[in-house]
Amino acid sequence: MELETLWMDYHEQIRHFVHKRIREHNDAEDIVQDVFIMASQGLAQLKDEEKCRAWIYQITRNRIADYYRRHRRTEELTDMAEPEKDEACYSAREAIEGMKSILQKMPDKYREAVELADLKGMPQKELSEFLELSYSGTKSRVQRGREMIKAMMTSCCEIETDRYGNIIEYRVVKDEPVPARRTKR
């Protein structure tokens, strides 16, 4: 298959597919271009032309995933802007303060894993090397740390979120969270 044929057959479909998933027009167009550059580089390895559609869509999904990995929010809690007078923003700030205090009460190994993975944005592969754990062990430690935070937050607070997960209301109902207890697995 020729690159020109690939472009003619799939450009509009891929463009529409990407624009539905990436809101920023310029970024979406860049991804479409990257998809076809990658496709041109790998076209020689495509043995079965009947699988061309699945192949180019897989390239596209991978490029979209790469985009979101690069653009995910990794700012530290302390770097967040001061809240405006908006009540929802105030509730979010209170929740952040509550979470920071809860992090300090967690067992060190879980606190460190969550801070590095979620607050510092360290990829879990890199984190596994840093912690000198297996990749699956690192994933488990981060997940358990997140579960501990959730359990401690819900033990002392009522948190209401919108459908996107944004905090719209936060109320402290107990002064101290119930300490996190790790269950044996």
CSV table of N, CA, C and O in Angstrom, one decimal, residues 73 86 88-89 91-92 159-170:
chain,number,residue,atom,x,y,z
A,73,ARG,N,-2.1,16.6,34.5
A,73,ARG,CA,-1.8,17.6,35.5
A,73,ARG,C,-0.9,16.9,36.6
A,73,ARG,O,-1.2,15.9,37.2
A,86,ASP,N,-15.1,32.0,45.1
A,86,ASP,CA,-16.1,31.0,44.7
A,86,ASP,C,-16.1,29.9,45.7
A,86,ASP,O,-15.1,29.4,46.2
A,88,ALA,N,-17.1,26.7,45.6
A,88,ALA,CA,-16.5,25.4,45.1
A,88,ALA,C,-15.0,25.4,45.2
A,88,ALA,O,-14.4,24.4,45.6
A,89,CYS,N,-14.4,26.5,44.8
A,89,CYS,CA,-13.0,26.6,44.9
A,89,CYS,C,-12.5,26.6,46.3
A,89,CYS,O,-11.5,26.0,46.6
A,91,SER,N,-14.0,25.1,48.8
A,91,SER,CA,-14.1,23.7,49.2
A,91,SER,C,-13.0,22.8,48.7
A,91,SER,O,-12.5,22.0,49.4
A,92,ALA,N,-12.6,23.0,47.5
A,92,ALA,CA,-11.4,22.3,46.9
A,92,ALA,C,-10.2,22.6,47.7
A,92,ALA,O,-9.4,21.7,48.0
A,159,ILE,N,-17.4,14.6,51.2
A,159,ILE,CA,-16.9,15.2,50.0
A,159,ILE,C,-17.9,15.0,48.9
A,159,ILE,O,-18.3,13.8,48.6
A,160,GLU,N,-18.4,16.0,48.3
A,160,GLU,CA,-19.3,15.9,47.1
A,160,GLU,C,-18.6,16.4,45.9
A,160,GLU,O,-17.9,17.5,45.9
A,161,THR,N,-18.7,15.6,44.8
A,161,THR,CA,-18.1,16.0,43.6
A,161,THR,C,-19.1,16.1,42.4
A,161,THR,O,-20.2,15.5,42.5
A,162,ASP,N,-18.7,16.8,41.4
A,162,ASP,CA,-19.5,16.8,40.2
A,162,ASP,C,-19.2,15.6,39.4
A,162,ASP,O,-18.4,14.7,39.8
A,163,ARG,N,-19.9,15.5,38.2
A,163,ARG,CA,-19.7,14.2,37.4
A,163,ARG,C,-18.3,14.1,36.9
A,163,ARG,O,-17.9,13.0,36.4
A,164,TYR,N,-17.5,15.2,36.9
A,164,TYR,CA,-16.1,15.1,36.4
A,164,TYR,C,-15.1,14.8,37.5
A,164,TYR,O,-13.9,14.8,37.3
A,165,GLY,N,-15.6,14.7,38.8
A,165,GLY,CA,-14.7,14.5,39.9
A,165,GLY,C,-14.2,15.7,40.6
A,165,GLY,O,-13.4,15.6,41.5
A,166,ASN,N,-14.7,16.9,40.1
A,166,ASN,CA,-14.3,18.1,40.8
A,166,ASN,C,-15.0,18.3,42.1
A,166,ASN,O,-16.2,18.0,42.2
A,167,ILE,N,-14.3,18.7,43.1
A,167,ILE,CA,-14.9,18.9,44.4
A,167,ILE,C,-15.8,20.1,44.4
A,167,ILE,O,-15.3,21.2,44.1
A,168,ILE,N,-17.1,19.9,44.8
A,168,ILE,CA,-18.0,21.1,44.8
A,168,ILE,C,-18.4,21.4,46.3
A,168,ILE,O,-18.8,22.5,46.6
A,169,GLU,N,-18.2,20.4,47.2
A,169,GLU,CA,-18.5,20.6,48.6
A,169,GLU,C,-17.6,19.7,49.4
A,169,GLU,O,-17.5,18.5,49.1
A,170,TYR,N,-17.1,20.3,50.5
A,170,TYR,CA,-16.2,19.6,51.4
A,170,TYR,C,-16.6,20.0,52.8
A,170,TYR,O,-16.6,21.2,53.1
